[in-house]
Coordinates of C-alpha atoms in Angstrom, one line a residue:
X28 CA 112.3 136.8 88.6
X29 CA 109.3 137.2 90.9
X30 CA 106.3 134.4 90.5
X31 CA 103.0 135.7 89.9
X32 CA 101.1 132.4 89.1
X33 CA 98.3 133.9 87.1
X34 CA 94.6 132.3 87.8
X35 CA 93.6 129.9 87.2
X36 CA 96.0 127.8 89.1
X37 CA 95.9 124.6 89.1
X38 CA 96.4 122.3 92.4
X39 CA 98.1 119.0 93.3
X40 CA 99.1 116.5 95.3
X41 CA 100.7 113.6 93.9
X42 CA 100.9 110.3 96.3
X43 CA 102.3 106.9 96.1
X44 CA 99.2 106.0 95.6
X45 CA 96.1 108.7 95.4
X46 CA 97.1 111.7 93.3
X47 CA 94.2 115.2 94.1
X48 CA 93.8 118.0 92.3
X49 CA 91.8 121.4 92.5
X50 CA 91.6 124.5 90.8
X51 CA 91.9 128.0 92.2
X52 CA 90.1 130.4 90.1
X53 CA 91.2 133.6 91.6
X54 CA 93.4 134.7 94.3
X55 CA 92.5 134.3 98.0
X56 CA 89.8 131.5 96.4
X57 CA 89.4 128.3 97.9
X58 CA 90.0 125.5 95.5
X59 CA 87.4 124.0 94.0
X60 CA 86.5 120.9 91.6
X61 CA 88.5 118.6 93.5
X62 CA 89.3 115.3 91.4
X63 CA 90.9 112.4 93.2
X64 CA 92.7 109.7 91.5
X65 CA 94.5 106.9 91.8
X66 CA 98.4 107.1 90.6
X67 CA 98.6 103.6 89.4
X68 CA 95.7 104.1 87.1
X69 CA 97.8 106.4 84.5
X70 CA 100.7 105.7 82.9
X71 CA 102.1 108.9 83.6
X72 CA 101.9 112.5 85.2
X73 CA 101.1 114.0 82.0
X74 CA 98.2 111.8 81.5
X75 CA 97.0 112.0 85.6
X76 CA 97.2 115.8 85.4
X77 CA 95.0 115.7 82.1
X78 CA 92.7 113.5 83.0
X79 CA 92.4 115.2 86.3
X80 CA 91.9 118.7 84.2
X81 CA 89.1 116.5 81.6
X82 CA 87.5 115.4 85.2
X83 CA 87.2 118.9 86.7
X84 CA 85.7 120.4 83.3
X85 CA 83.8 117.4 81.8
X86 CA 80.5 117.7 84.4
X87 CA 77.2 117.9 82.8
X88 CA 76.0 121.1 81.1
X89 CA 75.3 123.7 83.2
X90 CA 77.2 122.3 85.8
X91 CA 80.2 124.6 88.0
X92 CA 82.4 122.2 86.4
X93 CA 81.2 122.5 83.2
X94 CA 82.2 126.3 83.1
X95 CA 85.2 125.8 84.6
X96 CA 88.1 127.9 82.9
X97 CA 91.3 125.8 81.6
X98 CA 94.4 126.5 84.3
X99 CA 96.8 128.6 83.3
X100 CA 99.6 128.0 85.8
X101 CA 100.6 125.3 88.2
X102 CA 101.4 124.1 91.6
X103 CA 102.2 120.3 92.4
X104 CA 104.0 118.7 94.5
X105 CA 105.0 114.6 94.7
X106 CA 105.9 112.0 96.8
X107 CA 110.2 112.1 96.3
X108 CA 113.1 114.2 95.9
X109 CA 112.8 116.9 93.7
X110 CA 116.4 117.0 91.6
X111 CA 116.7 119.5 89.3
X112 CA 113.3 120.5 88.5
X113 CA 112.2 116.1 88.0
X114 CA 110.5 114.2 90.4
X115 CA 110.6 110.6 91.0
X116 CA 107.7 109.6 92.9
X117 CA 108.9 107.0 95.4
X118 CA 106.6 104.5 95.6
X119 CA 104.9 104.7 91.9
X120 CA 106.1 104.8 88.2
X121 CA 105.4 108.3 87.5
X122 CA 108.2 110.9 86.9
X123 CA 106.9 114.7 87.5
X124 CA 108.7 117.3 84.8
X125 CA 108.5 120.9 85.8
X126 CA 109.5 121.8 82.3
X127 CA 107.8 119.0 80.2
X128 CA 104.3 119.6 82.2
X129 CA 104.7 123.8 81.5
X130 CA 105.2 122.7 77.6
X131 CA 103.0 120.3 77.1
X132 CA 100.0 121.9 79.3
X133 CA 100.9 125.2 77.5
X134 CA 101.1 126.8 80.7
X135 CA 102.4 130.5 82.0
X136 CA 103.9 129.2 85.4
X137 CA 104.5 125.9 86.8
X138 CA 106.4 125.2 90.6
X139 CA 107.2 121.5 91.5
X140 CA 107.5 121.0 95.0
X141 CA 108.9 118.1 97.2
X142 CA 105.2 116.9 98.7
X143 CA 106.6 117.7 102.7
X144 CA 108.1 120.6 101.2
X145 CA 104.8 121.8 100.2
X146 CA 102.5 120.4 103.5
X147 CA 105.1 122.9 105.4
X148 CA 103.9 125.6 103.5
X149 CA 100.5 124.8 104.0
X150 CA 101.2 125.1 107.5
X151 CA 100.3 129.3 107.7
X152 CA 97.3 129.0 105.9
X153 CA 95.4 126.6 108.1
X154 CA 92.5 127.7 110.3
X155 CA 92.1 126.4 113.5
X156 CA 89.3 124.1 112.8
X157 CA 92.2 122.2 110.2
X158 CA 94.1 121.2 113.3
X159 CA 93.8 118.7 116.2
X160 CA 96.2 119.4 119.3
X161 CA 97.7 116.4 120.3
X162 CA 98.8 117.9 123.7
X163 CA 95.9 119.8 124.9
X164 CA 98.1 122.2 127.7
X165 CA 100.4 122.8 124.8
X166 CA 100.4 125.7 122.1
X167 CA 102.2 126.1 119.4
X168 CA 104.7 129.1 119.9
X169 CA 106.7 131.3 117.7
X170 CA 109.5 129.4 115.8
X171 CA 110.6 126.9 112.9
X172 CA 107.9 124.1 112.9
X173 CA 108.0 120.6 111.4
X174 CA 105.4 118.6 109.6
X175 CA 105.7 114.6 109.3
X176 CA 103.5 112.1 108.7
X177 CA 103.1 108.5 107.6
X178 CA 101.2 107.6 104.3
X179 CA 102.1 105.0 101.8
X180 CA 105.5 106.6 102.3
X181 CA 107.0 108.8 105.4
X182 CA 107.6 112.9 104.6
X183 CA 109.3 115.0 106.8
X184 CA 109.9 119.0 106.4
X185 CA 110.2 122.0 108.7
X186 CA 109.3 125.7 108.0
X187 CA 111.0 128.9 109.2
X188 CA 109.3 132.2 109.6
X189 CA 111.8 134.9 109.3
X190 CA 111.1 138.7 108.5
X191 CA 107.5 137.9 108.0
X192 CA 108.5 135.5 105.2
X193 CA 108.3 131.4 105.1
X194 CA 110.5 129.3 104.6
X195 CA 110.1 125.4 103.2
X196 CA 112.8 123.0 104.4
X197 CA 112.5 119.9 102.2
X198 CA 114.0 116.5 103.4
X199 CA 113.8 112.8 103.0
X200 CA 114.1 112.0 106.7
X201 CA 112.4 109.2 106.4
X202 CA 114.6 107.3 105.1
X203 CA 116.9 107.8 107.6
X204 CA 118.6 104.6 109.2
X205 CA 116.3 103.3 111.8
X206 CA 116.8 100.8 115.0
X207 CA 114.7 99.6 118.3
X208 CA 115.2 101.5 121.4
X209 CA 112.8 99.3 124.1
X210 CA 112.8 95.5 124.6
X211 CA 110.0 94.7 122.5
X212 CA 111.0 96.2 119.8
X213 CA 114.3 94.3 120.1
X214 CA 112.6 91.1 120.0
X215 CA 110.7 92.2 116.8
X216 CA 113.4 93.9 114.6
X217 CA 115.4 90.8 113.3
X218 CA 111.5 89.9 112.0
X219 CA 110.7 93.2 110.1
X220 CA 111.1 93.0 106.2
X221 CA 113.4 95.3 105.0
X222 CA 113.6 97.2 102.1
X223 CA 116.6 97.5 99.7
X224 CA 118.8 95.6 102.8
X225 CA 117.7 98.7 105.0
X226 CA 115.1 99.4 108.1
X227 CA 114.3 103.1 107.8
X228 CA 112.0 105.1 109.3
X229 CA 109.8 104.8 106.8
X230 CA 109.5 101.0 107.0
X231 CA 107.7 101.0 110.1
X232 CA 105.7 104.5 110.2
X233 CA 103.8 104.3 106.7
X234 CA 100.9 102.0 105.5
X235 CA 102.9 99.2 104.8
X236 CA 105.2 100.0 107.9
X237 CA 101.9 99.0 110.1
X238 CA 101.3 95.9 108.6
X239 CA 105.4 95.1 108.4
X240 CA 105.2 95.6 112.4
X241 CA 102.2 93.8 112.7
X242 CA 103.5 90.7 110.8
X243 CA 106.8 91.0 113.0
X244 CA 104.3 90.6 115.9
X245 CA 102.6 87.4 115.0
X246 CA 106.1 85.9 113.9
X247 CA 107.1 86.4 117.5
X248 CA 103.6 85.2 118.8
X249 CA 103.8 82.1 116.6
X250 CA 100.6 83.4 115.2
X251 CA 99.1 83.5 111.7
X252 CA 98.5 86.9 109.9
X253 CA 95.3 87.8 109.3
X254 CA 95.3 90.7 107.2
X255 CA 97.0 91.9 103.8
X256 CA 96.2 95.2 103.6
X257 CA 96.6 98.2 106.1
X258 CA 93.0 99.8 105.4
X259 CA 91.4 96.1 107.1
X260 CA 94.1 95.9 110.0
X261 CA 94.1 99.4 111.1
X262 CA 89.6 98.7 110.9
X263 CA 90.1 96.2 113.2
X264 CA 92.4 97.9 115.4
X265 CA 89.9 100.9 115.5
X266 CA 86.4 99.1 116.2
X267 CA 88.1 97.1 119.0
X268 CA 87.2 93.5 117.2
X269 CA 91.0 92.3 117.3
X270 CA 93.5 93.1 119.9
X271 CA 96.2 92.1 118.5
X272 CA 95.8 95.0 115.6
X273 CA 95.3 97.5 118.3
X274 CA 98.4 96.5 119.9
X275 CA 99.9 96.8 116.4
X276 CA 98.8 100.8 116.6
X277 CA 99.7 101.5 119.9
X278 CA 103.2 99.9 119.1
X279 CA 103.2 102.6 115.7
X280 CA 102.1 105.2 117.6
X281 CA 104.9 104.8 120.4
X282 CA 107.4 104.2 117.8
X283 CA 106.0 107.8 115.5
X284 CA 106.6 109.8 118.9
X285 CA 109.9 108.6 119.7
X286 CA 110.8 109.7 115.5
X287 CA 108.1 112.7 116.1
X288 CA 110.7 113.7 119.1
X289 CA 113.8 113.2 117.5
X290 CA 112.5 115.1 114.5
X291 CA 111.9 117.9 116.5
X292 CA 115.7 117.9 117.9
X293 CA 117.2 118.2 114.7
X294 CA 114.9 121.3 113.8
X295 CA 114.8 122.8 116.9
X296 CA 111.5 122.9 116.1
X297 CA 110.1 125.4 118.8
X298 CA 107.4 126.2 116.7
X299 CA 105.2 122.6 117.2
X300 CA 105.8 119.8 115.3
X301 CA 102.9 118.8 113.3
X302 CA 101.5 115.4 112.2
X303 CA 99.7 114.7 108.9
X304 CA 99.4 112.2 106.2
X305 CA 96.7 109.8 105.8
X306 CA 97.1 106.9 108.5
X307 CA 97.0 109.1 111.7
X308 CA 93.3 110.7 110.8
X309 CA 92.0 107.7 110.7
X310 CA 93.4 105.9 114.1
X311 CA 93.0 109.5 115.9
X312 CA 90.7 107.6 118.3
X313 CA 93.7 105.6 119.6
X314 CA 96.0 108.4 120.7
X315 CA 96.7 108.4 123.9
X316 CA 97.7 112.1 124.6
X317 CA 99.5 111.7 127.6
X318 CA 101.6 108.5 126.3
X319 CA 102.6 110.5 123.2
X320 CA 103.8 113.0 124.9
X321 CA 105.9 111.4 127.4
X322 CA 107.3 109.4 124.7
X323 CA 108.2 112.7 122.8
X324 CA 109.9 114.3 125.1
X325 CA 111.9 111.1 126.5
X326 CA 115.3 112.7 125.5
X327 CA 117.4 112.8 128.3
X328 CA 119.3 115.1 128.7
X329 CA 117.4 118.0 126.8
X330 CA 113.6 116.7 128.0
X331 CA 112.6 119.6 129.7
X332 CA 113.3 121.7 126.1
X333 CA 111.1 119.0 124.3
X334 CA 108.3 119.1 126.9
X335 CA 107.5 122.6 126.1
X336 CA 107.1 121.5 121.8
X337 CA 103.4 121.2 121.2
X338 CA 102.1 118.6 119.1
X339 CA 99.3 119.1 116.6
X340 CA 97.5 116.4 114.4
X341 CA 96.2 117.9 110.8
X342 CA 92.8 116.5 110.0
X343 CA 91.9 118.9 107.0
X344 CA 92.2 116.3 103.8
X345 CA 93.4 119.3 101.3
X346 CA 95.6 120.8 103.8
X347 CA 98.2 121.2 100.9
X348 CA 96.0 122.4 98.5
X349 CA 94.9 124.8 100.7
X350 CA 98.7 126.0 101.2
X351 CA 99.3 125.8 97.4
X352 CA 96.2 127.9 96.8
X353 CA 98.0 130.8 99.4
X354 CA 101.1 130.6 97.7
X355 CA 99.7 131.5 94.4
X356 CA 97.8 133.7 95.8
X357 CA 100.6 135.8 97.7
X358 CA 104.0 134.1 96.4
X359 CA 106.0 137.3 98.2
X360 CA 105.4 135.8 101.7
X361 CA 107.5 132.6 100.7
X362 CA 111.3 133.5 100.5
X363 CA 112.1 130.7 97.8
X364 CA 114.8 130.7 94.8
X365 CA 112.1 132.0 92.0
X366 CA 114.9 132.0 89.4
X367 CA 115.5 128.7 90.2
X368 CA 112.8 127.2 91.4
X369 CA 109.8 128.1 88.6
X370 CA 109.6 127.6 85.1
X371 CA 107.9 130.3 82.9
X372 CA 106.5 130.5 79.4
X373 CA 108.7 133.3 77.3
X374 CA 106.5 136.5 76.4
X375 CA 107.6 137.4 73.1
X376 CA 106.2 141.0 71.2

């Protein structure tokens, strides 16, 4: 089996919390439409993706959306580990069906991806003006590459070019078993919440990873907290009005290149290792370029091989439905399991 994704194809991206969706009208198009909602508003992914699909056609007569033709395959990916064709979204209710969503959208094709899985594939189709280079005197180069970033959850995934072909590596680093390296972060740790008994990764570089690290801090301060949510801490921390939240994001951003660094060991990730998800666009302003780096590359005894891996920040908000819209557009340059992977409608004369 070979995927040919006819067009229409419809585009998503399924969060913890936002779920965005676009449709690609023909190949090589850009998507278009874009509806963003959020997860916790629907019951389930059947009734996101139609209302998403009601959203895009539903504009007022006359209007783009209005003539908008009905998808007739699928790309989405979502926030978990993607077992035998079912995602369970991580940090939301909703349970993503390859199967159930072909059926009951009466699709041709539809391909669930793992949400890292698919911002690796994204990586090709990026232009230039979609990326930020963390390291200014450092290029990506030719080689497997990594993508991870924190959101309300932490993805991490590499990609492997071989033979002119890509190909997605899909993991669930970050939920990887994670301790304190530097002194501060040893007085802090025994005051981070954890979840399900365990400190991963993921507790300390996602949305509520900030604010656990920042509540940690004014434990050990003997200080109240003042903010609840991530959105108001990281504002704070941005416009300069509270020191103690911009200490909160430099601590994340040390912590995210020590993980960025050792991320890029276990790949061998040559290629660059890339940074997305939707905290870092936002506190972009606060990276220091030279203290991320030196952080990254702190791994005695292999430093000087990590000093030559560029880092890259991806400020284009539909990176992935950009590299969902190229893979429908020219499935053959991704070397995946079709037969496995894709659900089809049966053609019967």
């Amino acid at each position: 089996m070979t995927a040919k994704f006819p067009h229409p194809v419809l585009v998503g991206d399924i969060g913890g919390t936002n779920a965005r969706f676009a449709l690609v009208e023909a190949p090589g198009g850009a998507p278009e439409a874009s509806v963003q909602l959020h997860t916790h508003d629907h019951a389930s992914a059947h009734d996101g993706v139609v209302a998403a699909i009601a959203a895009m056609r539903g504009g007022a007569a006359g209007s783009t959306s209005a003539r908008l033709p009905a998808p007739r395959s699928m790309i989405v990916c979502g926030a978990g580990p993607l077992v035998d064709g079912r995602i369970q979204l991580t940090n939301a209710g909703w349970v993503l069906d390859q199967q159930a969503l072909l059926d009951e959208l009466g699709l041709e094709e539809c391909l669930l991806l793992n949400d890292f899985e698919a911002q690796a594939l994204s990586l090709p189709a990026l232009p230039h003006e979609a990326l930020h280079q963390i390291t200014p005197d450092l290029s990506p180069r030719a080689g497997t590459r990594v993508v991870l970033g924190p959101g309300t959850g932490l993805g991490v995934a590499g990609l492997i070019e071989s033979a002119g072909q890509f190909i997605p590596v899909a993991s669930e680093g970050g939920h990887i078993d994670f301790g304190p390296v530097t002194d501060e972060e040893y007085g802090l740790w025994p005051h981070i919440e954890r979840v399900d008994g365990r400190v991963t990764a993921e507790c300390v570089l996602s949305g509520p990873g900030l604010l656990r690290l920042y509540k940690a801090q004014c434990t050990v301060a003997g200080r109240e907290p003042l903010y609840g949510e991530p959105p108001t801490l990281v504002e704070a921390a941005v416009d300069g009005s509270d020191p103690v939240a911009r200490d909160t994001v430099r601590l994340f951003l040390s912590i995210l290149a020590r993980f960025a660094g050792d991320v890029a060991l276990t790949f061998g990730a040559r290629g660059g290792v890339y940074l997305s998800g939707g905290i870092l666009p936002r506190i972009q302003s606060l990276i220091d370029p030279v203290a991320f780096g030196a952080i990254f590359a702190d791994k005695a005894p292999v430093d000087g091989f990590m000093s030559r891996i560029a880092t890259v920040l991806v400020i284009e908000p539909q990176a992935v439905l950009l590299g969902m819209a190229a893979v429908a557009a020219a499935p053959e340059r991704y070397r995946m399991d079709w037969n496995s992977r894709l659900s089809r409608r049966e053609r019967h004369r």
